[in-house]
mmCIF file of C-alpha atoms in Angstrom:
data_model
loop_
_atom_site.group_PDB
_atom_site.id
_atom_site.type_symbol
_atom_site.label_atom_id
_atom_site.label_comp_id
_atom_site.label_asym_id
_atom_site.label_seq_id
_atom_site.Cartn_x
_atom_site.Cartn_y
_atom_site.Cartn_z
ATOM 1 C CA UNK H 1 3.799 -53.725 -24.685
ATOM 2 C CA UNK H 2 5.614 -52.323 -21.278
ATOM 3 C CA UNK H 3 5.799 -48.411 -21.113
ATOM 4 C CA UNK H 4 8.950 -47.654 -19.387
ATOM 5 C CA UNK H 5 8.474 -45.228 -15.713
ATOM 6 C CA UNK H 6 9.355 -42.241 -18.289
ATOM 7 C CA UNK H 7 7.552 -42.807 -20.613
ATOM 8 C CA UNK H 8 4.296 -43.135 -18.319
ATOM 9 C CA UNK H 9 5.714 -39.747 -16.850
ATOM 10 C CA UNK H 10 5.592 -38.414 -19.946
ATOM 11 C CA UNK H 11 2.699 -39.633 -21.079
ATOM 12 C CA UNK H 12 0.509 -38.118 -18.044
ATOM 13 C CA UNK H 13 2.341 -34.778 -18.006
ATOM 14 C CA UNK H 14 0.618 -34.666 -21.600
ATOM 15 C CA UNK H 15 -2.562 -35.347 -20.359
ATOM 16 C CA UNK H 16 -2.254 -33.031 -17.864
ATOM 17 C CA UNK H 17 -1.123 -29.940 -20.438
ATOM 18 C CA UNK H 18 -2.841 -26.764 -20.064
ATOM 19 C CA UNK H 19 -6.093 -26.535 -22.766
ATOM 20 C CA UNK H 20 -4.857 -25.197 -26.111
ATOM 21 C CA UNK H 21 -7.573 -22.377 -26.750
ATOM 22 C CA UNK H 22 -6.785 -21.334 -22.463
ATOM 23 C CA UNK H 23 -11.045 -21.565 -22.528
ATOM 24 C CA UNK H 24 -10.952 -23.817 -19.429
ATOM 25 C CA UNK H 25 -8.925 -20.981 -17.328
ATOM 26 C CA UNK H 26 -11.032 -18.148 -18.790
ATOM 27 C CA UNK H 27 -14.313 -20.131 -17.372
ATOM 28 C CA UNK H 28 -12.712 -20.400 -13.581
ATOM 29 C CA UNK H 29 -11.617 -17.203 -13.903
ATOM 30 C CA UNK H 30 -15.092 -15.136 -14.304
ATOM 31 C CA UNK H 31 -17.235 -13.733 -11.708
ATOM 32 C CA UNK H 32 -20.894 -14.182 -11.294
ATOM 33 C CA UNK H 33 -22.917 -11.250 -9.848
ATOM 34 C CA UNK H 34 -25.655 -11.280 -7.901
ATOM 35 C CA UNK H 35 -28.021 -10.461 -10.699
ATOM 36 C CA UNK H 36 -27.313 -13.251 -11.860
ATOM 37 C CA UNK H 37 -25.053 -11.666 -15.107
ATOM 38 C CA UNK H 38 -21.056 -12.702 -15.626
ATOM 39 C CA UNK H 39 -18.331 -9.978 -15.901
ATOM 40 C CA UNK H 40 -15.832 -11.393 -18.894
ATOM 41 C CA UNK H 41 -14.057 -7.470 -18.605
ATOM 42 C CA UNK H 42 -15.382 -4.521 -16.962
ATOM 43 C CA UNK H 43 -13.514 -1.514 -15.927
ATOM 44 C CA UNK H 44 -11.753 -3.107 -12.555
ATOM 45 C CA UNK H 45 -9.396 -6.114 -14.814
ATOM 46 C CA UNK H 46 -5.860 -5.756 -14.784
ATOM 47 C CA UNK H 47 -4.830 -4.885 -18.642
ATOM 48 C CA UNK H 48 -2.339 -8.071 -18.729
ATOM 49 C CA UNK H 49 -5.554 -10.108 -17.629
ATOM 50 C CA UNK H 50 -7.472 -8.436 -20.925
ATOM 51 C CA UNK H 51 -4.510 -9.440 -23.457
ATOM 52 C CA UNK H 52 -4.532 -12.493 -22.114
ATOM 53 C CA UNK H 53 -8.307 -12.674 -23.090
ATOM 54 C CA UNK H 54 -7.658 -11.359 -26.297
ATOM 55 C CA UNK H 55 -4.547 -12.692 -27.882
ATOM 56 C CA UNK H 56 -4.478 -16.039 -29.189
ATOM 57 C CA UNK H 57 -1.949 -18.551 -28.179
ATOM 58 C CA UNK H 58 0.433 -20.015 -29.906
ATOM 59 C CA UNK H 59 0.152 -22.827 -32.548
ATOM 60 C CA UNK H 60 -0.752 -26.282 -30.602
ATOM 61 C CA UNK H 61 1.645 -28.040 -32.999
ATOM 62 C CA UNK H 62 4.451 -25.654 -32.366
ATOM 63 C CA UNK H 63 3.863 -26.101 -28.304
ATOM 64 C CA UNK H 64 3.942 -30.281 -28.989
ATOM 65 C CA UNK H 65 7.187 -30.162 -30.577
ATOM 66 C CA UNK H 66 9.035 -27.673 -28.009
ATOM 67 C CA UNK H 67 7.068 -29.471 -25.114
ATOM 68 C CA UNK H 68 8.411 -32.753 -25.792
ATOM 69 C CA UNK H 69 11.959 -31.602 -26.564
ATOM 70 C CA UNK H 70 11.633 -29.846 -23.286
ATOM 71 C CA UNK H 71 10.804 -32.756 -21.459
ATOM 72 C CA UNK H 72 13.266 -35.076 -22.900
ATOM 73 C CA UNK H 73 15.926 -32.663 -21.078
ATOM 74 C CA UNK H 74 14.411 -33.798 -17.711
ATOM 75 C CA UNK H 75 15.444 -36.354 -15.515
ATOM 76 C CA UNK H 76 12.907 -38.653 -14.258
ATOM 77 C CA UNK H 77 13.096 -37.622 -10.574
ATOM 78 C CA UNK H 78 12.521 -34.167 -11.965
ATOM 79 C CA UNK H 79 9.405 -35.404 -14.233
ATOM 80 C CA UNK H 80 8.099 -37.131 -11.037
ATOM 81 C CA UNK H 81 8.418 -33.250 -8.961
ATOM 82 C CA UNK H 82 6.988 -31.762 -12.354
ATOM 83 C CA UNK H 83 4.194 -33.910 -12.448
ATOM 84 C CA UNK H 84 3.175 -33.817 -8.914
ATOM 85 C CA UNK H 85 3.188 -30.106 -9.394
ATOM 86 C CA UNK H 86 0.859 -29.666 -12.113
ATOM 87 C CA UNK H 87 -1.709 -31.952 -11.471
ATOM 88 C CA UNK H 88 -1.589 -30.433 -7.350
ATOM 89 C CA UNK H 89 -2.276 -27.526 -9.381
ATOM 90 C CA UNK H 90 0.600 -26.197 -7.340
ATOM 91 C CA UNK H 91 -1.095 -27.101 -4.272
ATOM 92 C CA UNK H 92 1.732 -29.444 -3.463
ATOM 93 C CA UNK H 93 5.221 -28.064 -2.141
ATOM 94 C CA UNK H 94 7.738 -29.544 -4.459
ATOM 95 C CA UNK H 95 11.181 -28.453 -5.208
ATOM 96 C CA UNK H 96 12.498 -26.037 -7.456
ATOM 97 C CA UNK H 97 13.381 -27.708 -11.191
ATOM 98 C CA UNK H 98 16.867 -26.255 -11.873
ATOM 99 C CA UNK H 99 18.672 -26.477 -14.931
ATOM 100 C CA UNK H 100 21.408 -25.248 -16.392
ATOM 101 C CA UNK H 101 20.926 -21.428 -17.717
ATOM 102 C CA UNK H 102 20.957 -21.043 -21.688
ATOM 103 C CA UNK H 103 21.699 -18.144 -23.378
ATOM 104 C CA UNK H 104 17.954 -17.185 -22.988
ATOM 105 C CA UNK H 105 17.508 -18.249 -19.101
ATOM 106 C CA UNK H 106 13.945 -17.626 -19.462
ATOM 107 C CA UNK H 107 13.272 -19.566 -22.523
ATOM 108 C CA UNK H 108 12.236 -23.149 -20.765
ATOM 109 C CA UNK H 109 10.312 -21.475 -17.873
ATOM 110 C CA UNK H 110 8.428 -19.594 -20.425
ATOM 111 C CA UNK H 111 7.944 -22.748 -22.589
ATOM 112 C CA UNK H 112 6.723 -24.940 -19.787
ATOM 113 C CA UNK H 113 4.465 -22.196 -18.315
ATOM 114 C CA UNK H 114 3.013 -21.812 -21.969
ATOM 115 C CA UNK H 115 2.584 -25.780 -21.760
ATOM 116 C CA UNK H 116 1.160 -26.600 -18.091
ATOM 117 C CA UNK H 117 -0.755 -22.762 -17.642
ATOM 118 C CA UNK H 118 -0.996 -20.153 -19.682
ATOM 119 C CA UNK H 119 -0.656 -21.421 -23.249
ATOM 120 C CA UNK H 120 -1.199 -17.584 -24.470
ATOM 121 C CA UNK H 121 1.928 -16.267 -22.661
ATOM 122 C CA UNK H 122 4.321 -14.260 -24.472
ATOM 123 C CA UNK H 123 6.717 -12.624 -22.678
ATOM 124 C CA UNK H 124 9.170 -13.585 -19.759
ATOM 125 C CA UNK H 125 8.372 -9.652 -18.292
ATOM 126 C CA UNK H 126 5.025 -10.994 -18.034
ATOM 127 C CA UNK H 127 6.094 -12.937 -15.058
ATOM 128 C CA UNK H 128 6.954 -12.917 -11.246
ATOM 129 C CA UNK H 129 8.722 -15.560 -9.475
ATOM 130 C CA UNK H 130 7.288 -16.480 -6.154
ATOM 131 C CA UNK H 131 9.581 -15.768 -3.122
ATOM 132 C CA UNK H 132 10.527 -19.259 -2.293
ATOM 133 C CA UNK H 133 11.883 -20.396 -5.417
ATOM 134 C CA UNK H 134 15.784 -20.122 -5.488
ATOM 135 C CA UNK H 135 15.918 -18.637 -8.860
ATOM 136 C CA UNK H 136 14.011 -15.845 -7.045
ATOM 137 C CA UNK H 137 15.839 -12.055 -7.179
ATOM 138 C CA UNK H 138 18.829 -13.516 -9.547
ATOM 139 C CA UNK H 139 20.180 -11.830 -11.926
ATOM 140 C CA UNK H 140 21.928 -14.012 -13.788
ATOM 141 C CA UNK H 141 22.014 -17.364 -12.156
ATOM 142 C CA UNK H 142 23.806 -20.543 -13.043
ATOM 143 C CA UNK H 143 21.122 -22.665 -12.914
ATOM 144 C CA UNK H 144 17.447 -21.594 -13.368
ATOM 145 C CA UNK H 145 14.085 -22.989 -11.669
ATOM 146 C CA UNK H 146 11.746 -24.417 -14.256
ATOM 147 C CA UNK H 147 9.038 -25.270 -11.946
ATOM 148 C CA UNK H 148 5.842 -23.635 -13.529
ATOM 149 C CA UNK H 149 3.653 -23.120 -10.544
ATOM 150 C CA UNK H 150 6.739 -21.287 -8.829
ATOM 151 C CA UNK H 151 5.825 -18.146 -11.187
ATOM 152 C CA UNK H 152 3.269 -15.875 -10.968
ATOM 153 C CA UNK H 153 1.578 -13.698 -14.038
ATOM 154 C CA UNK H 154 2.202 -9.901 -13.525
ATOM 155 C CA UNK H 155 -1.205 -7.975 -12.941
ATOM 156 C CA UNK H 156 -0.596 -4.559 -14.683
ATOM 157 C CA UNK H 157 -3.368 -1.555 -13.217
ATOM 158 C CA UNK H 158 -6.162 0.280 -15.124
ATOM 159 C CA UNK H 159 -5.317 4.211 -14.652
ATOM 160 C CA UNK H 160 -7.612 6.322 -14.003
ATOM 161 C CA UNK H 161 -9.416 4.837 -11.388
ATOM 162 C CA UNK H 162 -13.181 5.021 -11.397
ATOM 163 C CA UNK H 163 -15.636 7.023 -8.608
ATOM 164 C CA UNK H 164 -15.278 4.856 -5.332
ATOM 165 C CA UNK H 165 -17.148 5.360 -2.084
ATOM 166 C CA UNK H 166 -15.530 4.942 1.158
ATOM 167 C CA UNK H 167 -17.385 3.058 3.741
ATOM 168 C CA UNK H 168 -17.910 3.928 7.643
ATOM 169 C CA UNK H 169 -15.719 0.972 9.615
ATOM 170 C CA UNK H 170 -17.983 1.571 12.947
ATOM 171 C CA UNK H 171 -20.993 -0.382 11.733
ATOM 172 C CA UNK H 172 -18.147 -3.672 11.388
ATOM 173 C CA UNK H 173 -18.291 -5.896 14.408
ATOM 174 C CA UNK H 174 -15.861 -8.544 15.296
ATOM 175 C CA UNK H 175 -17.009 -11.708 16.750
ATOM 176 C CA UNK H 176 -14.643 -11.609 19.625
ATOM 177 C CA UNK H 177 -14.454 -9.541 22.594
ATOM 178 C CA UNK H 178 -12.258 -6.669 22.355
ATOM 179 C CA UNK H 179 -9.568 -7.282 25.006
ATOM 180 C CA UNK H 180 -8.223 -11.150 23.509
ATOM 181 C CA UNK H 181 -6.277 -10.954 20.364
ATOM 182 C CA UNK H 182 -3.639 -14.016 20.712
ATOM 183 C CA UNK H 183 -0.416 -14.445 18.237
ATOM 184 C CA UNK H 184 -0.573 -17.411 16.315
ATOM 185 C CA UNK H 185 1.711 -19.503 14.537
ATOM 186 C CA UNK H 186 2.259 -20.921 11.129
ATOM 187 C CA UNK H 187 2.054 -25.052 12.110
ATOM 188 C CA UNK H 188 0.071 -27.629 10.453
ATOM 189 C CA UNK H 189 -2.528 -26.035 8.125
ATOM 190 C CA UNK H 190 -3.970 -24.746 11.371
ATOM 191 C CA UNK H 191 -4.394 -20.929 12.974
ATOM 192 C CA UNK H 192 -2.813 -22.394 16.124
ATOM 193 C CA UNK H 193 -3.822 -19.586 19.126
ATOM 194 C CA UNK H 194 -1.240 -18.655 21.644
ATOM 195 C CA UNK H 195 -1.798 -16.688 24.929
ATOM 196 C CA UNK H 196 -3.668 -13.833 25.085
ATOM 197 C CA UNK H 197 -1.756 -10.252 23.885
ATOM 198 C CA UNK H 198 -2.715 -7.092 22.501
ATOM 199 C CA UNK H 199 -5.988 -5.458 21.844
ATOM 200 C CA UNK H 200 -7.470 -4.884 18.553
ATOM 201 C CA UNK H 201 -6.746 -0.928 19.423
ATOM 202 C CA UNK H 202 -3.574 -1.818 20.650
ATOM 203 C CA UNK H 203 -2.210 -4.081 17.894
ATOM 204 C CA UNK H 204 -3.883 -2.010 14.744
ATOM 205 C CA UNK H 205 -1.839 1.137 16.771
ATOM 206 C CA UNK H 206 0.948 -0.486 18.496
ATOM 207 C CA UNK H 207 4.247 1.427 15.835
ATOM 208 C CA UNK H 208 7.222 0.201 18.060
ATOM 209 C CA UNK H 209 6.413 -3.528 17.693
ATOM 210 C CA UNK H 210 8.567 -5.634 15.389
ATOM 211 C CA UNK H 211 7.443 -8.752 15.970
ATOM 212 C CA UNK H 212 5.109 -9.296 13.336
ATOM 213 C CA UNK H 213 5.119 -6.792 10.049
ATOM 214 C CA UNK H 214 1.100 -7.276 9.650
ATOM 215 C CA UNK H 215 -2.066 -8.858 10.964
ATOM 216 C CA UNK H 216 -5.377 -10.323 9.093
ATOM 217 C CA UNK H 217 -8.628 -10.407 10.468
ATOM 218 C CA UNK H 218 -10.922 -12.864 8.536
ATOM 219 C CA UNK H 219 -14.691 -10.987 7.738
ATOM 220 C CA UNK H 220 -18.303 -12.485 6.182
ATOM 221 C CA UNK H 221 -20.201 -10.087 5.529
ATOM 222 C CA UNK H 222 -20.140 -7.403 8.359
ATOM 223 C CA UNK H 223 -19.012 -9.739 10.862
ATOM 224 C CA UNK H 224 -15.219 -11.282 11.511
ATOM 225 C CA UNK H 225 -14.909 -14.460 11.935
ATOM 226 C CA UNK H 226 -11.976 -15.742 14.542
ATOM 227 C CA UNK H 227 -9.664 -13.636 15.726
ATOM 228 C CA UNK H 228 -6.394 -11.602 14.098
ATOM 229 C CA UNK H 229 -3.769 -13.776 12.658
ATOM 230 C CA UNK H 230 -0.943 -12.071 13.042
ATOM 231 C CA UNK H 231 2.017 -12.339 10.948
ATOM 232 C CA UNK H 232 5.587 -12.699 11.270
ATOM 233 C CA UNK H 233 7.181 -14.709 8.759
ATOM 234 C CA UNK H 234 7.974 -13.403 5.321
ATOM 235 C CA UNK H 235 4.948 -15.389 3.582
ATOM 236 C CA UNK H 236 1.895 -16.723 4.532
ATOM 237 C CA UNK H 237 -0.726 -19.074 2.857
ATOM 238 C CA UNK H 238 -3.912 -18.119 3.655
ATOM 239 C CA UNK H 239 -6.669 -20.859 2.588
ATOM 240 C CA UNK H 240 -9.854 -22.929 3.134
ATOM 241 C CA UNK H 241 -8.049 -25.812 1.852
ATOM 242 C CA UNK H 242 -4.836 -27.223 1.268
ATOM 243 C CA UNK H 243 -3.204 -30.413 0.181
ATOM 244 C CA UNK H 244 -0.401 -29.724 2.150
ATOM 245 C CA UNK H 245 -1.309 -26.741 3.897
ATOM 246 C CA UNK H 246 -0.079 -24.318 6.730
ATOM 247 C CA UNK H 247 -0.692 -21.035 7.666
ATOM 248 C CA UNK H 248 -3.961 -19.434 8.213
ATOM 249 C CA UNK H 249 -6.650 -22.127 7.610
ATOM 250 C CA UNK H 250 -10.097 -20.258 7.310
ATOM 251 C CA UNK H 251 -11.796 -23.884 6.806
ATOM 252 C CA UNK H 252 -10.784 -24.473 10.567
ATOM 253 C CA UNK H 253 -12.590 -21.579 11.542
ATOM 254 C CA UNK H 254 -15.915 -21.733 13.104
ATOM 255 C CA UNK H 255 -18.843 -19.175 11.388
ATOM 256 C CA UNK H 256 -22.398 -18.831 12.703
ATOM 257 C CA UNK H 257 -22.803 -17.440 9.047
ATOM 258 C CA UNK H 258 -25.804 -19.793 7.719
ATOM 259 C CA UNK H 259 -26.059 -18.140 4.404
ATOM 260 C CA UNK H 260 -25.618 -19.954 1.014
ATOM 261 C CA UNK H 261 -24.163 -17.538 -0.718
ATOM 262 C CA UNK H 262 -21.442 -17.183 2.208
ATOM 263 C CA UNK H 263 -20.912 -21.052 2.129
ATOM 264 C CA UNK H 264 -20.655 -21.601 -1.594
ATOM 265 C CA UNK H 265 -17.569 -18.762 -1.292
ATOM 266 C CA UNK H 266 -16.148 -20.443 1.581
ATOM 267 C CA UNK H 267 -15.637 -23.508 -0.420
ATOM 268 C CA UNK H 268 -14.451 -21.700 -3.550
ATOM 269 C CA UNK H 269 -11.862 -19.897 -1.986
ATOM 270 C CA UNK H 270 -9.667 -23.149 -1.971
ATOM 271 C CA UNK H 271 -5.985 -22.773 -2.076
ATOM 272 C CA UNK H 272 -6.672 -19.024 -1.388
ATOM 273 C CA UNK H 273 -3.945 -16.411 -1.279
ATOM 274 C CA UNK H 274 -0.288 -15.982 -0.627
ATOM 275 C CA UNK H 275 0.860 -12.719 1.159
ATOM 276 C CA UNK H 276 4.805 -11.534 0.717
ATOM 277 C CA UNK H 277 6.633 -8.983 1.915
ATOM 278 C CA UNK H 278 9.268 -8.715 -0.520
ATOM 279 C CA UNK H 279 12.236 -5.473 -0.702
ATOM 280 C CA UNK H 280 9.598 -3.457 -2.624
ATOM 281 C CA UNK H 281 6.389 -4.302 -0.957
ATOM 282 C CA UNK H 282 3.695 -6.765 -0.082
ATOM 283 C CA UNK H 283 2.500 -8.841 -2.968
ATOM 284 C CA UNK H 284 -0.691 -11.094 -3.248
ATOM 285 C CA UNK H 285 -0.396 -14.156 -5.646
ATOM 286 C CA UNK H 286 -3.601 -15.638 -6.012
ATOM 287 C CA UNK H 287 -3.870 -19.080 -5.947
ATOM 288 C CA UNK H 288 -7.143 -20.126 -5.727
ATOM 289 C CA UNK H 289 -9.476 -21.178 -8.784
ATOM 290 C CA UNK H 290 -10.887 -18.073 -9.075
ATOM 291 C CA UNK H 291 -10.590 -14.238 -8.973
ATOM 292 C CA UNK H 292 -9.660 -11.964 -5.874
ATOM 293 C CA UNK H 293 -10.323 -8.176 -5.319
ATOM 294 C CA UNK H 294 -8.472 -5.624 -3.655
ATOM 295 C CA UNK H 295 -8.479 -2.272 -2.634
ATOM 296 C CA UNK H 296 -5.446 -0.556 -1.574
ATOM 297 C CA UNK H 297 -4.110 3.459 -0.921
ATOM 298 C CA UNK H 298 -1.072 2.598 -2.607
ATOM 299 C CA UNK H 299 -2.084 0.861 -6.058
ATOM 300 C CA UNK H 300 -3.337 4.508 -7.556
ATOM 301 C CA UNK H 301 -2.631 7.700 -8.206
ATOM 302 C CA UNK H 302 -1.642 9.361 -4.598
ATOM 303 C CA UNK H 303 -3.205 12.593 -5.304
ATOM 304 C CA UNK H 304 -6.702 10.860 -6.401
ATOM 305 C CA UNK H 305 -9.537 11.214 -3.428
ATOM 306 C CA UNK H 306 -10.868 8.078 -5.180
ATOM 307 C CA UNK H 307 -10.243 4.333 -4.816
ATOM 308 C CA UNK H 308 -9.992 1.596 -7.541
ATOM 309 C CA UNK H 309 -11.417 -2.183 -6.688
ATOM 310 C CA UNK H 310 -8.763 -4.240 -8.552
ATOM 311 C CA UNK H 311 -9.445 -7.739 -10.004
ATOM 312 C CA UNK H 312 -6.572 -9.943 -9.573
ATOM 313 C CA UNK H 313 -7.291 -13.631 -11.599
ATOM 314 C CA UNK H 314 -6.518 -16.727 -10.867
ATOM 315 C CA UNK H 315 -1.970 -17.115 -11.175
ATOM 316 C CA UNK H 316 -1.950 -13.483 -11.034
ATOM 317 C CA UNK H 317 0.301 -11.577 -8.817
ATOM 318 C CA UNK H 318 -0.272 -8.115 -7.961
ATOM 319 C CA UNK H 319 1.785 -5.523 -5.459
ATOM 320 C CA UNK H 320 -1.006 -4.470 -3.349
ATOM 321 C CA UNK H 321 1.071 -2.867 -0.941
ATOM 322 C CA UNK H 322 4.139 0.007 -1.330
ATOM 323 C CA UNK H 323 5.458 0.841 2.081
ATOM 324 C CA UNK H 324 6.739 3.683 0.418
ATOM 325 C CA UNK H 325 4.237 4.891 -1.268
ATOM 326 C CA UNK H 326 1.941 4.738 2.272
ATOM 327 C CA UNK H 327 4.206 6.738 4.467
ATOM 328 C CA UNK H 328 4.399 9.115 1.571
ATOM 329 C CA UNK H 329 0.620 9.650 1.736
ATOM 330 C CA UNK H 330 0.622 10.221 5.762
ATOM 331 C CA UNK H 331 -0.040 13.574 5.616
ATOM 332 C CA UNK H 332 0.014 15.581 9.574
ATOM 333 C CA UNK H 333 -3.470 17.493 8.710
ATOM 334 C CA UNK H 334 -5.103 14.806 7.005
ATOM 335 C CA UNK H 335 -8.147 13.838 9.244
ATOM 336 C CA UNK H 336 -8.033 10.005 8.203
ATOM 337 C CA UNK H 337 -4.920 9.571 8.796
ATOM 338 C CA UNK H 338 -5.193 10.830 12.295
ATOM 339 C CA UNK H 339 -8.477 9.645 13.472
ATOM 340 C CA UNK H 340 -7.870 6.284 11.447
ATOM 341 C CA UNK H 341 -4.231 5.718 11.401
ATOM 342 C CA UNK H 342 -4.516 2.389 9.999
ATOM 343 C CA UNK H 343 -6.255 3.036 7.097
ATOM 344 C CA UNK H 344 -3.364 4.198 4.706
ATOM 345 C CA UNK H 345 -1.919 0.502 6.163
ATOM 346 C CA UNK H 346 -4.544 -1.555 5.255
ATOM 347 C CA UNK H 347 -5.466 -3.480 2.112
ATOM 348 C CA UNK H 348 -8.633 -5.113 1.809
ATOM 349 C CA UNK H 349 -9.384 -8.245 -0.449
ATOM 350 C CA UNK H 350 -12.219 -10.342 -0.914
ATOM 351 C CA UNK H 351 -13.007 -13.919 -2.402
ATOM 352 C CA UNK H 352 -14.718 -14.464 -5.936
ATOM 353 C CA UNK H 353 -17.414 -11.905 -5.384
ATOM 354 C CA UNK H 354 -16.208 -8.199 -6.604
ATOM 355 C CA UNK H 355 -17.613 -4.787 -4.839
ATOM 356 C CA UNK H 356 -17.601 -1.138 -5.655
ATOM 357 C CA UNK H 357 -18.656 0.452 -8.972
ATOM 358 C CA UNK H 358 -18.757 -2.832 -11.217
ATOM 359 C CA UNK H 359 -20.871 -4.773 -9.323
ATOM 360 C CA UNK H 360 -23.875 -3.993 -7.248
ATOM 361 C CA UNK H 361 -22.123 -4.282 -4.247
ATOM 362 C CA UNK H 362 -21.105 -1.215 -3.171
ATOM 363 C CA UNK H 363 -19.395 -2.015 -0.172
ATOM 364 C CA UNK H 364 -16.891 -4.891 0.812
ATOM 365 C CA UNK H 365 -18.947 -5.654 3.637
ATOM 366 C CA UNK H 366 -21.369 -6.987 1.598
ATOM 367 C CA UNK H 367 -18.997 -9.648 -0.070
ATOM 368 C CA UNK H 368 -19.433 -12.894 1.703
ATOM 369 C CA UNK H 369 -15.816 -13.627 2.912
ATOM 370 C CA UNK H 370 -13.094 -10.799 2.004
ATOM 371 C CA UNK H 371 -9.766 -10.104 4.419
ATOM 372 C CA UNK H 372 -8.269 -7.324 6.323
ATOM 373 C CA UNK H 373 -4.739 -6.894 6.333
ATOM 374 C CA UNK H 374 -3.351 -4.454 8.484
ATOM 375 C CA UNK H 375 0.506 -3.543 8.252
ATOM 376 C CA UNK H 376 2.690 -2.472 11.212
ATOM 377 C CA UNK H 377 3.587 1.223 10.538
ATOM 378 C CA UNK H 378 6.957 1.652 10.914
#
């Protein structure tokens, strides 16, 4: 007659399972043109995101039995930080689960990601761990962090890249006057402004400054909205809304943007993106309900004069940035590198709505709200 606190743990961390068949994802996950048509592929989808379309998952009987062996193992302050993670949809910050390593150390992370997101994973190397989890860049750890929504899916690339047009950045206006781009800080869910700094010349140009590694300007359409967020902390949320946001909260922002279209994306872009800069690059986990796209110098081939839009779904990370790889491509005779200078440096991603040659946007400042992130060259 009375369920023990456990066993009600239990029982709602059932509930809350990821569907069996992964439909429910794959529905969030596509993108509506304006035509009116869905795109279920298309050329510009990371290949991991297509086997995970096509391969079935495993059997739902054989992910009961392991599931509930698994969860047996936990304690019930650790079902309690479980639970709150999955159904926050891993909008909540809870604490890594850590348990002792098997001889497999990825077996249980792989099990429970199976269970509460992507019941047709295979593979552990399909994986990334996000930055703040402790079991992040071990080798062989002691204990290992079982926390599903503190991994990522790996978002492999499509090679070659199709025909891409490059688009003229003086038509793009800002909505801010030219000489007032404040710092801001990372407090409350809110883009909190300090005084008044650099220019937008001066802080897209500015190579001997240290203080911040990159900054993001915020666009709809061919307008931007607020002024550049700039960035100095290793990772940074950037959202419309947050349980427990902060970071750089684009619902806070105030748009004279009355279109629909541009307020229906607004409100899908949810729990939005995190940006990393990790030992090998900047990474982009997406962690919204739907898909991202992004366009960056160093995700193709460096010797193409072409530019792939990449899709990036819903858990996915992708490394959208190779420091690397960019200075590599800085080339003294090339004319955009010395007219532009920023535009090896800059990645551009926008919210739900793709551009380029899949959809019939051609341009990114079409999309309705997409992001400009400019890196410090250094």
């Amino acid at each position: 007659m009375f369920r023990t606190k456990r066993s009600v743990l239990v029982r709602r961390l059932w509930k809350s399972r990821a569907p069996g068949c992964g439909e429910g994802a794959e529905a969030e996950a596509r993108d509506t043109h304006p035509g009116g048509g869905t795109t279920t592929g298309g050329c510009c989808m990371g290949k991991a995101a297509k086997i995970a379309r096509a391969a079935p998952g495993p059997p739902e009987a054989e992910l009961k039995a392991l599931g509930h062996s698994a969860l047996k193992r936990l304690k019930e302050r650790q079902l309690e930080a479980l639970l709150q993670a999955v159904e926050s949809r891993g909008g909540a910050r809870t604490a890594c689960l850590l348990l002792p390593a098997e001889p497999r150390p990825q077996a249980l992370p792989l099990l429970l990601c199976r269970l509460f997101r992507w019941p047709d994973l295979r593979h552990s190397c399909e994986l990334k761990r996000l930055s703040g989890c402790e079991s992040h860049g071990k080798a062989e750890p002691e204990l290992v962090c079982c926390n599903p929504h503190h991994l990522s899916r790996l978002c492999e690339l499509e090679s070659p890249p199709p025909p891409y047009s490059r688009y003229p950045m003086d038509f793009l206006k800002p909505t801010d006057p030219p000489d007032s781009v404040p710092s801001s800080t990372e407090t409350g869910g809110t883009n909190y402004l300090a005084p008044e700094g650099l220019s937008d010349s001066q802080l897209l140009q500015e190579t001997g400054d240290r203080s911040h590694w990159c900054v993001v300007a915020y666009w709809e359409e061919k307008t931007r909205v607020g002024r550049l967020y700039s960035v100095h902390e290793p990772s940074l949320d950037i959202f419309y809304d947050l349980p427990q946001g902060s970071g750089f909260c684009l619902g806070q922002l105030n748009s004279d943007n009355k279109s629909p279209l541009v307020q229906k994306v607004r409100t899908k872009i949810g729990y939005g993106i995190q940006l990393t800069k990790e030992v090998d690059g900047v990474w982009v986990y997406n962690r919204s309900s739907y898909p991202i796209f992004i366009k960056s110098a160093t995700l193709d081939n460096p010797d193409s004069r072409t530019l792939l839009v990449h899709k990036v779904f819903p858990g996915f990370s992708i490394k959208a940035f190779d420091y690397e790889k960019a200075h590599s491509l800085r080339r003294p005779n090339d004319h955009e590198f010395t007219q532009q200078p920023w535009t090896g440096f800059t990645v551009q991603i926008s919210f739900v709505k793709g551009w380029g040659q899949c959809y019939t946007r051609q341009f990114i400042s079409s999309c309705p709200c997409w992001l400009e992130v400019i890196f410090n060259n250094r």
